[in-house]
Coordinates of N, CA and C in Angstrom, one line a residue:
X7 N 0.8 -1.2 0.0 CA 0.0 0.0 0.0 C 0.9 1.2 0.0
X8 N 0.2 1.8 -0.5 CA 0.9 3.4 -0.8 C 0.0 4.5 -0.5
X9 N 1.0 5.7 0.4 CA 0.1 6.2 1.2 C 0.4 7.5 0.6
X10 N -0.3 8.2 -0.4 CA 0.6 9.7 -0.8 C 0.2 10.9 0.1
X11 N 0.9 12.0 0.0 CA 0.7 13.0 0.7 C -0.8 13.8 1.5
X12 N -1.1 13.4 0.0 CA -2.4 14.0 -0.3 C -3.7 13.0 -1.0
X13 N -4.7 12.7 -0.3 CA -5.0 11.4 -0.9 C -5.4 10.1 -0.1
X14 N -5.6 9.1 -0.9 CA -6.1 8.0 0.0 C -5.0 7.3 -0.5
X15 N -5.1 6.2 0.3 CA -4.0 5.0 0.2 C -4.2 4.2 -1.4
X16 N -3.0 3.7 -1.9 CA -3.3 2.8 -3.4 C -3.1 1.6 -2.9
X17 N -3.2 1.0 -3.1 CA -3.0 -0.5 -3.3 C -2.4 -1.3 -4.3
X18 N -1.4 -1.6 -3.9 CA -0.4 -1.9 -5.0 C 0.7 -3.4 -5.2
X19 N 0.2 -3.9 -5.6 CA 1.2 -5.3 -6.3 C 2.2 -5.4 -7.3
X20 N 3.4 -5.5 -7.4 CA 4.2 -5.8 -8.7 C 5.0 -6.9 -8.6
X21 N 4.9 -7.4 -9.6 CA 6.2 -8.7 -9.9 C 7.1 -8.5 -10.7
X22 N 8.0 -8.7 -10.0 CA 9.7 -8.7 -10.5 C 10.5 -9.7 -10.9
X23 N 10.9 -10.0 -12.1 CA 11.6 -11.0 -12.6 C 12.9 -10.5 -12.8
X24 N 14.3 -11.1 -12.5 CA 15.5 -10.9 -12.7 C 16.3 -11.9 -13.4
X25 N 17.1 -11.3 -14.0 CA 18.0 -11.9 -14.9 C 19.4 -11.7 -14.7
X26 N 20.4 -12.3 -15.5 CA 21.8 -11.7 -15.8 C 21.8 -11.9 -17.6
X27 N 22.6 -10.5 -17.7 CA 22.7 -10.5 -18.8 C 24.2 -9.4 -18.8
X28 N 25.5 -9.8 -19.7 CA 26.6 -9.0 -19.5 C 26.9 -9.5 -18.3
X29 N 27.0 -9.6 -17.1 CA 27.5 -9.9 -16.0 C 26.9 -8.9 -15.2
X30 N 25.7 -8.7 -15.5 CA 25.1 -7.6 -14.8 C 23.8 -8.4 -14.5
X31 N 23.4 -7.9 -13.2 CA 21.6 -7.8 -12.8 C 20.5 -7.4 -13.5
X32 N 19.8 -7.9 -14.1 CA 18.8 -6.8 -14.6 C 17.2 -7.1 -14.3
X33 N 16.5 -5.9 -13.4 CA 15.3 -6.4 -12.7 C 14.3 -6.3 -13.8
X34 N 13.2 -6.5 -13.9 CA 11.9 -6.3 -15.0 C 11.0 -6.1 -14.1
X35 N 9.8 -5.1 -14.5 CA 8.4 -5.3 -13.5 C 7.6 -6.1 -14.9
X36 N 7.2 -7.0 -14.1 CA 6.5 -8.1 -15.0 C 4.7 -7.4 -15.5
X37 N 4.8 -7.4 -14.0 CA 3.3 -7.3 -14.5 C 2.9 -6.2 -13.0
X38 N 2.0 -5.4 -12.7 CA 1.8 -4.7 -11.9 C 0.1 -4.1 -11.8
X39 N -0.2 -4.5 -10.5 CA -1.8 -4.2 -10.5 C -2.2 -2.7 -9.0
X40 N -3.4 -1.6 -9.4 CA -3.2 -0.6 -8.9 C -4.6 -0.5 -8.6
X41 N -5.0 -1.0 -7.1 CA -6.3 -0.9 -6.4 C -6.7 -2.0 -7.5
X42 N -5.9 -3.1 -7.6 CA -6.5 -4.1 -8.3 C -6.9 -4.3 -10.0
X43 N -6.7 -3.2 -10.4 CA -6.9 -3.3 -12.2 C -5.2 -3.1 -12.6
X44 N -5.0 -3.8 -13.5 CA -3.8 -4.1 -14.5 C -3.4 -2.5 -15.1
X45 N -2.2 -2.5 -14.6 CA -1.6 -1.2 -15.2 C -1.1 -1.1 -16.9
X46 N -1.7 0.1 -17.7 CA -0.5 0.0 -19.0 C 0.6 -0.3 -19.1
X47 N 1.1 -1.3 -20.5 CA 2.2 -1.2 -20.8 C 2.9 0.1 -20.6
X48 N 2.8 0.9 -20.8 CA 3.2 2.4 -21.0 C 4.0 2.5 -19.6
X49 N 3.2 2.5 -18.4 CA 3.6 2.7 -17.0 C 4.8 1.6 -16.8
X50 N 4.4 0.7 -17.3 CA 5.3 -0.8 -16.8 C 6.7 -0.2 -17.5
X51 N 6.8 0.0 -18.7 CA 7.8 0.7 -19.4 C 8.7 1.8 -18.6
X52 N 7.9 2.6 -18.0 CA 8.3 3.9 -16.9 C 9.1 3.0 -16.0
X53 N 8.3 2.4 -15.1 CA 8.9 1.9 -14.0 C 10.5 1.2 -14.3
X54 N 10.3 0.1 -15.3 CA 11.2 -0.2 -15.8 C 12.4 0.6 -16.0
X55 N 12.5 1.5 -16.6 CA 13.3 2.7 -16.9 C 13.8 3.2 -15.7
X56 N 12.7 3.4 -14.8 CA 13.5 3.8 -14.0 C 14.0 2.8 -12.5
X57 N 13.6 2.0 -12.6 CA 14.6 0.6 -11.7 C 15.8 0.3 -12.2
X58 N 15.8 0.0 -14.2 CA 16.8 -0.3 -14.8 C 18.2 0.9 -14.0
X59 N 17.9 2.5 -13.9 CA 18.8 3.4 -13.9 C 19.1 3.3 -12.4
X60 N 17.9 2.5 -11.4 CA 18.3 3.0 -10.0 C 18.9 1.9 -9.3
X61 N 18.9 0.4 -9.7 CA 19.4 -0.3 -9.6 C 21.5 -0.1 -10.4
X62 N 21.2 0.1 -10.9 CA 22.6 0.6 -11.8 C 23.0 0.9 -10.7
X63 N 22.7 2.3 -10.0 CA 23.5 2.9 -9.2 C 23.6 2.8 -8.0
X64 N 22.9 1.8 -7.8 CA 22.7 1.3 -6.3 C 24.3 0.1 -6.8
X65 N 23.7 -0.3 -7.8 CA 25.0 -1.8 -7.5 C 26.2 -1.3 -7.8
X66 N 26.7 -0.3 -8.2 CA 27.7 0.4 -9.0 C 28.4 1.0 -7.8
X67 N 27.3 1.6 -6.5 CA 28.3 2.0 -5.5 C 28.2 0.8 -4.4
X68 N 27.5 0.1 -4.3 CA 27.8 -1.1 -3.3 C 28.4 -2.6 -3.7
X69 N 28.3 -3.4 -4.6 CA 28.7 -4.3 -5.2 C 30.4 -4.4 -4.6
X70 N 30.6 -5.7 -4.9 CA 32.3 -5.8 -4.5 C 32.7 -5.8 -6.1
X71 N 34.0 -6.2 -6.5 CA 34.7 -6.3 -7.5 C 34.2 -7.4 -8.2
X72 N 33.8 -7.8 -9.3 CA 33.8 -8.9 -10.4 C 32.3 -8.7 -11.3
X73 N 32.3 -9.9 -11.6 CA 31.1 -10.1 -12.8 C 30.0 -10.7 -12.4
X74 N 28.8 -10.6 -12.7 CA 27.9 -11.2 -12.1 C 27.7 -12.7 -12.7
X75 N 28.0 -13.7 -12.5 CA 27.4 -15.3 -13.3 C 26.6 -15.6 -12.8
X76 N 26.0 -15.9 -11.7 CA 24.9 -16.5 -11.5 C 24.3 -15.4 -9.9
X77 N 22.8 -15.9 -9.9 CA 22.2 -15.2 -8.6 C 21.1 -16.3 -8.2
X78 N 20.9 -16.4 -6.8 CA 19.5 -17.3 -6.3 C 18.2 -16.3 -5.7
X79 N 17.5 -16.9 -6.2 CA 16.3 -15.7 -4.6 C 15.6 -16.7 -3.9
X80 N 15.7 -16.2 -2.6 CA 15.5 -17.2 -1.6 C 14.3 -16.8 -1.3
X81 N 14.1 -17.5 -0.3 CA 13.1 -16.8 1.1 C 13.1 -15.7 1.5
X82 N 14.1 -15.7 2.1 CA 14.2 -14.5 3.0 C 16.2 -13.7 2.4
X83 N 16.8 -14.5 1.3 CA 18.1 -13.5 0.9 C 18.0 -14.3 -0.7
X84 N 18.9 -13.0 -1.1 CA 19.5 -13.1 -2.8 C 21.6 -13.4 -2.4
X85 N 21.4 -14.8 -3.0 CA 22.7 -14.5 -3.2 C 23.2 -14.5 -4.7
X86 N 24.5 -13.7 -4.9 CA 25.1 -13.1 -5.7 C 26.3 -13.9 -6.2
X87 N 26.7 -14.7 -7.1 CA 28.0 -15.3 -7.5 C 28.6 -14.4 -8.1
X88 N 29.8 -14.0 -7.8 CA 30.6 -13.0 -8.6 C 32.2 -13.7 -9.2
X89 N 32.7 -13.2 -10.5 CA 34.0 -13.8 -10.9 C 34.7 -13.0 -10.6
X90 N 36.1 -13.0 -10.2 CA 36.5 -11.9 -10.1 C 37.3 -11.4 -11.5
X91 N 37.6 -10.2 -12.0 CA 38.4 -9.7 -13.1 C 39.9 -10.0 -12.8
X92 N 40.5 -10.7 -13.5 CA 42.0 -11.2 -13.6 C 42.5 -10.7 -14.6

């Protein structure tokens, strides 16, 4: 739920599918529903764009050194296999 400033609360679901591709992370919002009706491609597109740029810079300053090859998602953690650059 999302509570904006001004306003009533939304209700809000998204699903996230992740990949590696280049040795990088890359999140997708799959599908996304808002007080329960299916949001536009158009929006899904937005979001996307902007997780693609904010994940970037999230892992760009926290990440250790190497390449990404493989990831798991758990329960409750994500682990991360990294190679390192030689």
């Amino acid at each position: 739920t999302i509570t904006p400033r001004r306003g009533d609360p939304v209700a809000v679901s998204i699903t996230y599918t992740a990949s590696v591709t280049n040795g990088r992370i890359l999140w997708t919002a799959a599908a996304m529903t808002k007080n329960g009706e299916a949001v536009s491609q158009e929006l899904l597109d937005q979001i996307n764009a902007h997780m693609s740029s904010s994940w970037a810079r999230y892992w760009k300053n926290h990440r250790q050194p190497g390449r990404v090859t493989a990831f798991d998602i758990g329960e409750d953690a994500i682990t991360v296999t990294l190679t390192s650059k030689r």
